[in-house]
């Protein structure tokens, strides 16, 4: 029997030890150029291009065929997707699952809607990989995975809103004004998987203070943290040290954002996914 774990590329990982894992890429594009979010993507080059591009930019989810190809050859499939309320990724994965099960009636497929993105998708994928490695049954993994999704959360703080403005999610005048004033926006994923603004911060100290306050308010007690940064390793290290100082039992993994998360986070952006309990 072949078991596969598959996630969309917002998870920012391309392999997980001990399991058959695949990342299905989203695409970042303008009307003139596109970037596939796979391991060959030059994220620095993409960000440089986007920073100087004044036209429309957008992201596209993997299509049904891309998901169907990823499922090929598997009997048990676990899929982890970014929020269905901000992307068509989940819907495409579900359509591909229906098609695959028509061709392979005995196949089992479960799709996890994280109602989040980036580090939360990574946390979920790594947790499910652990369940697979432990030899748990399909039903157990589905139940445990869905329960785990309720225990993870995300906060993110952005320095720039250029790309949000270019794809129509933020007013362009507001985006430019925010960047000029040095205002950073702290946001999260709502229970419905949509983006919710929480706070406005100034400078690194204000950003760290807001992160720590939001962690405490969420009920964080020192669980696993995935801290993704876009070209901001020094700040990420400082934030990690502050988290570990306040929560000695915390495990913090720092890594650089991939294509999709870098597009939205932009240079200096921080995304923090964590286990609340």
mmCIF file of C-alpha atoms in Angstrom:
data_model
loop_
_atom_site.group_PDB
_atom_site.id
_atom_site.type_symbol
_atom_site.label_atom_id
_atom_site.label_comp_id
_atom_site.label_asym_id
_atom_site.label_seq_id
_atom_site.Cartn_x
_atom_site.Cartn_y
_atom_site.Cartn_z
ATOM 1 C CA UNK A 1 0.000 0.000 0.000
ATOM 2 C CA UNK A 2 1.261 3.455 -0.919
ATOM 3 C CA UNK A 3 0.578 6.376 1.424
ATOM 4 C CA UNK A 4 1.174 9.969 0.330
ATOM 5 C CA UNK A 5 1.160 13.269 2.166
ATOM 6 C CA UNK A 6 0.649 16.275 -0.098
ATOM 7 C CA UNK A 7 0.491 19.996 0.640
ATOM 8 C CA UNK A 8 0.270 23.141 -1.417
ATOM 9 C CA UNK A 9 3.443 25.208 -1.659
ATOM 10 C CA UNK A 10 2.380 27.702 1.000
ATOM 11 C CA UNK A 11 3.874 25.212 3.480
ATOM 12 C CA UNK A 12 7.392 26.182 2.265
ATOM 13 C CA UNK A 13 8.749 22.630 2.458
ATOM 14 C CA UNK A 14 9.579 20.136 -0.274
ATOM 15 C CA UNK A 15 10.435 17.004 1.727
ATOM 16 C CA UNK A 16 9.597 15.454 5.090
ATOM 17 C CA UNK A 17 11.730 12.618 6.448
ATOM 18 C CA UNK A 18 10.040 9.252 6.725
ATOM 19 C CA UNK A 19 7.049 9.899 4.466
ATOM 20 C CA UNK A 20 6.253 10.126 0.758
ATOM 21 C CA UNK A 21 5.676 13.877 0.567
ATOM 22 C CA UNK A 22 4.914 16.205 -2.342
ATOM 23 C CA UNK A 23 4.408 19.954 -2.617
ATOM 24 C CA UNK A 24 1.981 21.161 -5.297
ATOM 25 C CA UNK A 25 2.977 24.674 -6.404
ATOM 26 C CA UNK A 26 0.930 27.803 -6.658
ATOM 27 C CA UNK A 27 1.941 30.457 -9.189
ATOM 28 C CA UNK A 28 2.752 34.130 -8.672
ATOM 29 C CA UNK A 29 2.186 36.215 -11.781
ATOM 30 C CA UNK A 30 1.873 39.571 -13.482
ATOM 31 C CA UNK A 31 0.463 40.247 -16.920
ATOM 32 C CA UNK A 32 4.013 39.906 -18.255
ATOM 33 C CA UNK A 33 5.698 37.182 -16.221
ATOM 34 C CA UNK A 34 4.926 34.236 -13.949
ATOM 35 C CA UNK A 35 6.808 32.421 -11.182
ATOM 36 C CA UNK A 36 6.074 28.816 -10.192
ATOM 37 C CA UNK A 37 6.462 28.286 -6.448
ATOM 38 C CA UNK A 38 8.627 25.178 -6.562
ATOM 39 C CA UNK A 39 12.126 24.440 -5.253
ATOM 40 C CA UNK A 40 13.762 25.899 -8.364
ATOM 41 C CA UNK A 41 12.241 29.343 -7.793
ATOM 42 C CA UNK A 42 14.680 32.198 -7.174
ATOM 43 C CA UNK A 43 12.677 34.029 -4.499
ATOM 44 C CA UNK A 44 15.081 36.989 -4.314
ATOM 45 C CA UNK A 45 14.778 37.558 -8.053
ATOM 46 C CA UNK A 46 10.988 37.294 -7.879
ATOM 47 C CA UNK A 47 10.760 39.828 -5.059
ATOM 48 C CA UNK A 48 13.056 42.230 -6.868
ATOM 49 C CA UNK A 49 10.908 42.030 -9.981
ATOM 50 C CA UNK A 50 7.655 42.470 -8.058
ATOM 51 C CA UNK A 51 8.987 45.454 -6.100
ATOM 52 C CA UNK A 52 9.586 47.340 -9.333
ATOM 53 C CA UNK A 53 6.446 46.242 -11.142
ATOM 54 C CA UNK A 54 3.561 48.718 -11.121
ATOM 55 C CA UNK A 55 0.963 46.672 -12.987
ATOM 56 C CA UNK A 56 -1.461 44.062 -11.755
ATOM 57 C CA UNK A 57 -0.054 41.033 -9.939
ATOM 58 C CA UNK A 58 -1.853 37.993 -8.592
ATOM 59 C CA UNK A 59 -1.528 34.377 -7.501
ATOM 60 C CA UNK A 60 -3.168 31.289 -8.980
ATOM 61 C CA UNK A 61 -3.848 27.991 -7.249
ATOM 62 C CA UNK A 62 -2.749 24.583 -8.558
ATOM 63 C CA UNK A 63 -5.311 23.292 -11.036
ATOM 64 C CA UNK A 64 -7.194 20.004 -10.776
ATOM 65 C CA UNK A 65 -4.741 18.201 -13.036
ATOM 66 C CA UNK A 66 -1.766 19.210 -10.871
ATOM 67 C CA UNK A 67 -3.436 17.707 -7.799
ATOM 68 C CA UNK A 68 -4.522 14.624 -9.727
ATOM 69 C CA UNK A 69 -0.941 14.035 -10.858
ATOM 70 C CA UNK A 70 0.257 14.325 -7.249
ATOM 71 C CA UNK A 71 -2.249 11.686 -6.107
ATOM 72 C CA UNK A 72 -1.115 9.191 -8.750
ATOM 73 C CA UNK A 73 -0.045 5.774 -7.467
ATOM 74 C CA UNK A 74 -1.297 6.229 -3.906
ATOM 75 C CA UNK A 75 -3.866 4.236 -1.939
ATOM 76 C CA UNK A 76 -4.102 6.509 1.106
ATOM 77 C CA UNK A 77 -3.695 10.260 0.581
ATOM 78 C CA UNK A 78 -3.607 13.109 3.065
ATOM 79 C CA UNK A 79 -3.786 16.623 1.638
ATOM 80 C CA UNK A 80 -3.079 19.833 3.556
ATOM 81 C CA UNK A 81 -4.281 23.117 2.044
ATOM 82 C CA UNK A 82 -4.223 26.804 2.830
ATOM 83 C CA UNK A 83 -7.549 28.382 3.722
ATOM 84 C CA UNK A 84 -10.433 27.653 1.372
ATOM 85 C CA UNK A 85 -11.662 31.187 2.071
ATOM 86 C CA UNK A 86 -8.624 32.890 0.552
ATOM 87 C CA UNK A 87 -7.714 30.491 -2.267
ATOM 88 C CA UNK A 88 -9.250 28.005 -4.688
ATOM 89 C CA UNK A 89 -6.534 25.501 -3.749
ATOM 90 C CA UNK A 90 -8.799 23.425 -1.492
ATOM 91 C CA UNK A 91 -11.584 23.292 -4.083
ATOM 92 C CA UNK A 92 -9.181 22.139 -6.809
ATOM 93 C CA UNK A 93 -7.729 19.459 -4.523
ATOM 94 C CA UNK A 94 -11.253 18.244 -3.692
ATOM 95 C CA UNK A 95 -12.255 18.071 -7.370
ATOM 96 C CA UNK A 96 -9.116 16.086 -8.131
ATOM 97 C CA UNK A 97 -9.933 13.722 -5.250
ATOM 98 C CA UNK A 98 -13.377 12.990 -6.705
ATOM 99 C CA UNK A 99 -11.823 12.272 -10.092
ATOM 100 C CA UNK A 100 -9.130 10.062 -8.580
ATOM 101 C CA UNK A 101 -11.628 8.035 -6.541
ATOM 102 C CA UNK A 102 -13.733 7.439 -9.661
ATOM 103 C CA UNK A 103 -10.635 5.867 -11.212
ATOM 104 C CA UNK A 104 -9.528 4.147 -7.983
ATOM 105 C CA UNK A 105 -12.649 3.276 -5.939
ATOM 106 C CA UNK A 106 -10.648 1.782 -3.067
ATOM 107 C CA UNK A 107 -8.456 4.869 -2.600
ATOM 108 C CA UNK A 108 -8.863 6.902 0.582
ATOM 109 C CA UNK A 109 -8.336 10.664 0.445
ATOM 110 C CA UNK A 110 -8.737 13.241 3.194
ATOM 111 C CA UNK A 111 -8.245 16.954 2.577
ATOM 112 C CA UNK A 112 -7.440 19.186 5.548
ATOM 113 C CA UNK A 113 -8.572 22.796 5.221
ATOM 114 C CA UNK A 114 -6.239 24.634 7.604
ATOM 115 C CA UNK A 115 -8.278 27.872 7.395
ATOM 116 C CA UNK A 116 -4.845 29.454 7.567
ATOM 117 C CA UNK A 117 -1.645 29.650 5.523
ATOM 118 C CA UNK A 118 2.132 29.416 5.530
ATOM 119 C CA UNK A 119 3.514 28.231 8.885
ATOM 120 C CA UNK A 120 0.155 26.761 9.930
ATOM 121 C CA UNK A 121 0.109 24.587 6.815
ATOM 122 C CA UNK A 122 3.660 23.517 7.618
ATOM 123 C CA UNK A 123 2.781 22.659 11.230
ATOM 124 C CA UNK A 124 -0.197 20.580 10.084
ATOM 125 C CA UNK A 125 1.819 18.735 7.436
ATOM 126 C CA UNK A 126 4.592 17.898 9.891
ATOM 127 C CA UNK A 127 2.114 16.694 12.520
ATOM 128 C CA UNK A 128 0.298 14.454 10.035
ATOM 129 C CA UNK A 129 3.655 13.115 8.843
ATOM 130 C CA UNK A 130 4.321 12.105 12.436
ATOM 131 C CA UNK A 131 1.015 10.254 12.653
ATOM 132 C CA UNK A 132 1.837 8.396 9.425
ATOM 133 C CA UNK A 133 5.277 7.434 10.733
ATOM 134 C CA UNK A 134 3.674 6.128 13.932
ATOM 135 C CA UNK A 135 1.568 3.746 11.850
ATOM 136 C CA UNK A 136 -1.809 5.153 12.833
ATOM 137 C CA UNK A 137 -4.839 4.147 10.779
ATOM 138 C CA UNK A 138 -6.431 6.340 8.106
ATOM 139 C CA UNK A 139 -9.425 7.084 10.336
ATOM 140 C CA UNK A 140 -7.197 7.925 13.297
ATOM 141 C CA UNK A 141 -5.061 10.294 11.248
ATOM 142 C CA UNK A 142 -8.124 12.065 9.846
ATOM 143 C CA UNK A 143 -9.591 12.581 13.323
ATOM 144 C CA UNK A 144 -6.311 13.536 14.969
ATOM 145 C CA UNK A 145 -5.392 15.856 12.119
ATOM 146 C CA UNK A 146 -8.699 17.711 12.238
ATOM 147 C CA UNK A 147 -8.384 18.076 16.009
ATOM 148 C CA UNK A 148 -4.831 19.391 15.623
ATOM 149 C CA UNK A 149 -5.987 22.101 13.220
ATOM 150 C CA UNK A 150 -8.062 23.548 16.044
ATOM 151 C CA UNK A 151 -4.943 23.883 18.197
ATOM 152 C CA UNK A 152 -2.779 25.909 15.788
ATOM 153 C CA UNK A 153 -2.904 29.571 14.888
ATOM 154 C CA UNK A 154 -1.025 32.250 12.952
ATOM 155 C CA UNK A 155 -0.003 35.873 13.389
ATOM 156 C CA UNK A 156 1.877 37.875 10.801
ATOM 157 C CA UNK A 157 3.419 41.334 10.670
ATOM 158 C CA UNK A 158 4.167 43.108 7.375
ATOM 159 C CA UNK A 159 6.343 46.099 6.528
ATOM 160 C CA UNK A 160 5.081 46.558 2.976
ATOM 161 C CA UNK A 161 1.667 46.250 1.346
ATOM 162 C CA UNK A 162 2.785 46.767 -2.263
ATOM 163 C CA UNK A 163 1.756 43.327 -3.507
ATOM 164 C CA UNK A 164 -1.493 43.316 -1.530
ATOM 165 C CA UNK A 165 -2.294 46.595 -3.263
ATOM 166 C CA UNK A 166 -1.244 45.369 -6.694
ATOM 167 C CA UNK A 167 -3.625 42.407 -6.533
ATOM 168 C CA UNK A 168 -6.494 44.522 -5.255
ATOM 169 C CA UNK A 169 -6.635 43.348 -1.623
ATOM 170 C CA UNK A 170 -5.586 46.733 -0.171
ATOM 171 C CA UNK A 171 -6.194 50.293 -1.381
ATOM 172 C CA UNK A 172 -3.045 51.535 -3.177
ATOM 173 C CA UNK A 173 -3.073 54.942 -1.493
ATOM 174 C CA UNK A 174 -3.411 53.353 1.947
ATOM 175 C CA UNK A 175 -0.588 50.913 1.144
ATOM 176 C CA UNK A 176 1.782 53.694 0.101
ATOM 177 C CA UNK A 177 0.905 55.816 3.114
ATOM 178 C CA UNK A 178 1.460 52.941 5.506
ATOM 179 C CA UNK A 179 4.895 52.212 4.043
ATOM 180 C CA UNK A 180 5.891 55.898 4.118
ATOM 181 C CA UNK A 181 4.931 56.227 7.785
ATOM 182 C CA UNK A 182 6.757 53.033 8.753
ATOM 183 C CA UNK A 183 3.584 51.431 10.028
ATOM 184 C CA UNK A 184 3.543 47.651 10.308
ATOM 185 C CA UNK A 185 0.313 45.733 10.329
ATOM 186 C CA UNK A 186 -0.234 42.784 12.671
ATOM 187 C CA UNK A 187 -2.860 40.388 11.373
ATOM 188 C CA UNK A 188 -4.170 36.863 11.840
ATOM 189 C CA UNK A 189 -6.450 34.274 10.286
ATOM 190 C CA UNK A 190 -10.020 34.417 11.574
ATOM 191 C CA UNK A 191 -11.938 31.275 12.552
ATOM 192 C CA UNK A 192 -13.366 31.362 9.018
ATOM 193 C CA UNK A 193 -9.908 31.493 7.450
ATOM 194 C CA UNK A 194 -10.046 35.119 6.343
ATOM 195 C CA UNK A 195 -7.492 37.855 7.101
ATOM 196 C CA UNK A 196 -8.206 39.952 10.210
ATOM 197 C CA UNK A 197 -6.212 43.067 11.125
ATOM 198 C CA UNK A 198 -5.251 43.142 14.817
ATOM 199 C CA UNK A 199 -2.776 45.921 15.441
ATOM 200 C CA UNK A 200 -0.588 48.682 13.998
ATOM 201 C CA UNK A 201 3.034 48.717 15.110
ATOM 202 C CA UNK A 202 6.061 50.969 14.717
ATOM 203 C CA UNK A 203 9.581 49.573 14.592
ATOM 204 C CA UNK A 204 11.011 46.246 15.687
ATOM 205 C CA UNK A 205 10.275 46.796 19.380
ATOM 206 C CA UNK A 206 6.633 47.558 18.711
ATOM 207 C CA UNK A 207 6.335 44.505 16.496
ATOM 208 C CA UNK A 208 7.902 42.173 19.074
ATOM 209 C CA UNK A 209 5.693 43.594 21.817
ATOM 210 C CA UNK A 210 2.601 42.996 19.705
ATOM 211 C CA UNK A 211 3.627 39.416 18.850
ATOM 212 C CA UNK A 212 4.168 38.576 22.530
ATOM 213 C CA UNK A 213 0.879 40.180 23.564
ATOM 214 C CA UNK A 214 -1.045 38.315 20.882
ATOM 215 C CA UNK A 215 0.592 35.002 21.834
ATOM 216 C CA UNK A 216 -0.403 35.490 25.474
ATOM 217 C CA UNK A 217 -3.957 36.486 24.540
ATOM 218 C CA UNK A 218 -4.326 33.409 22.338
ATOM 219 C CA UNK A 219 -3.513 31.055 25.202
ATOM 220 C CA UNK A 220 -0.087 30.051 23.927
ATOM 221 C CA UNK A 221 1.689 27.961 26.554
ATOM 222 C CA UNK A 222 5.052 27.117 24.995
ATOM 223 C CA UNK A 223 4.224 24.733 22.146
ATOM 224 C CA UNK A 224 5.944 24.365 18.784
ATOM 225 C CA UNK A 225 6.479 27.530 16.742
ATOM 226 C CA UNK A 226 7.245 27.890 13.040
ATOM 227 C CA UNK A 227 8.689 31.355 12.432
ATOM 228 C CA UNK A 228 8.960 32.253 8.743
ATOM 229 C CA UNK A 229 10.693 35.428 7.616
ATOM 230 C CA UNK A 230 11.082 37.169 4.284
ATOM 231 C CA UNK A 231 14.652 38.493 4.089
ATOM 232 C CA UNK A 232 14.628 39.364 7.784
ATOM 233 C CA UNK A 233 16.728 36.733 9.624
ATOM 234 C CA UNK A 234 18.077 39.048 12.341
ATOM 235 C CA UNK A 235 14.637 40.120 13.488
ATOM 236 C CA UNK A 236 13.379 36.536 13.311
ATOM 237 C CA UNK A 237 16.225 35.443 15.602
ATOM 238 C CA UNK A 238 15.476 38.217 18.100
ATOM 239 C CA UNK A 239 11.778 37.333 18.130
ATOM 240 C CA UNK A 240 12.589 33.644 18.598
ATOM 241 C CA UNK A 241 14.813 34.471 21.582
ATOM 242 C CA UNK A 242 12.078 36.634 23.131
ATOM 243 C CA UNK A 243 9.538 33.827 22.733
ATOM 244 C CA UNK A 244 11.892 31.315 24.328
ATOM 245 C CA UNK A 245 12.687 33.756 27.156
ATOM 246 C CA UNK A 246 8.987 34.148 27.940
ATOM 247 C CA UNK A 247 8.171 30.485 27.276
ATOM 248 C CA UNK A 248 11.229 28.339 28.208
ATOM 249 C CA UNK A 249 9.597 25.176 26.855
ATOM 250 C CA UNK A 250 8.991 26.631 23.405
ATOM 251 C CA UNK A 251 10.536 25.038 20.319
ATOM 252 C CA UNK A 252 11.044 27.626 17.573
ATOM 253 C CA UNK A 253 11.968 26.689 14.009
ATOM 254 C CA UNK A 254 13.148 29.647 11.888
ATOM 255 C CA UNK A 255 13.109 29.476 8.103
ATOM 256 C CA UNK A 256 12.831 31.659 5.007
ATOM 257 C CA UNK A 257 9.538 32.046 3.212
ATOM 258 C CA UNK A 258 9.118 30.458 -0.194
ATOM 259 C CA UNK A 259 7.507 31.997 -3.252
ATOM 260 C CA UNK A 260 3.859 32.421 -2.276
ATOM 261 C CA UNK A 261 4.495 33.516 1.306
ATOM 262 C CA UNK A 262 7.280 35.860 0.177
ATOM 263 C CA UNK A 263 4.933 37.467 -2.347
ATOM 264 C CA UNK A 264 2.459 38.388 0.384
ATOM 265 C CA UNK A 265 4.917 38.962 3.246
ATOM 266 C CA UNK A 266 7.383 40.985 1.116
ATOM 267 C CA UNK A 267 10.833 41.975 2.360
ATOM 268 C CA UNK A 268 10.873 42.226 6.143
ATOM 269 C CA UNK A 269 7.617 40.344 6.707
ATOM 270 C CA UNK A 270 7.248 37.835 9.535
ATOM 271 C CA UNK A 271 4.777 34.933 9.732
ATOM 272 C CA UNK A 272 4.421 33.045 13.008
ATOM 273 C CA UNK A 273 2.518 29.780 13.237
ATOM 274 C CA UNK A 274 2.194 28.062 16.602
ATOM 275 C CA UNK A 275 0.537 25.395 18.720
ATOM 276 C CA UNK A 276 -1.707 27.127 21.228
ATOM 277 C CA UNK A 277 -1.844 24.299 23.760
#
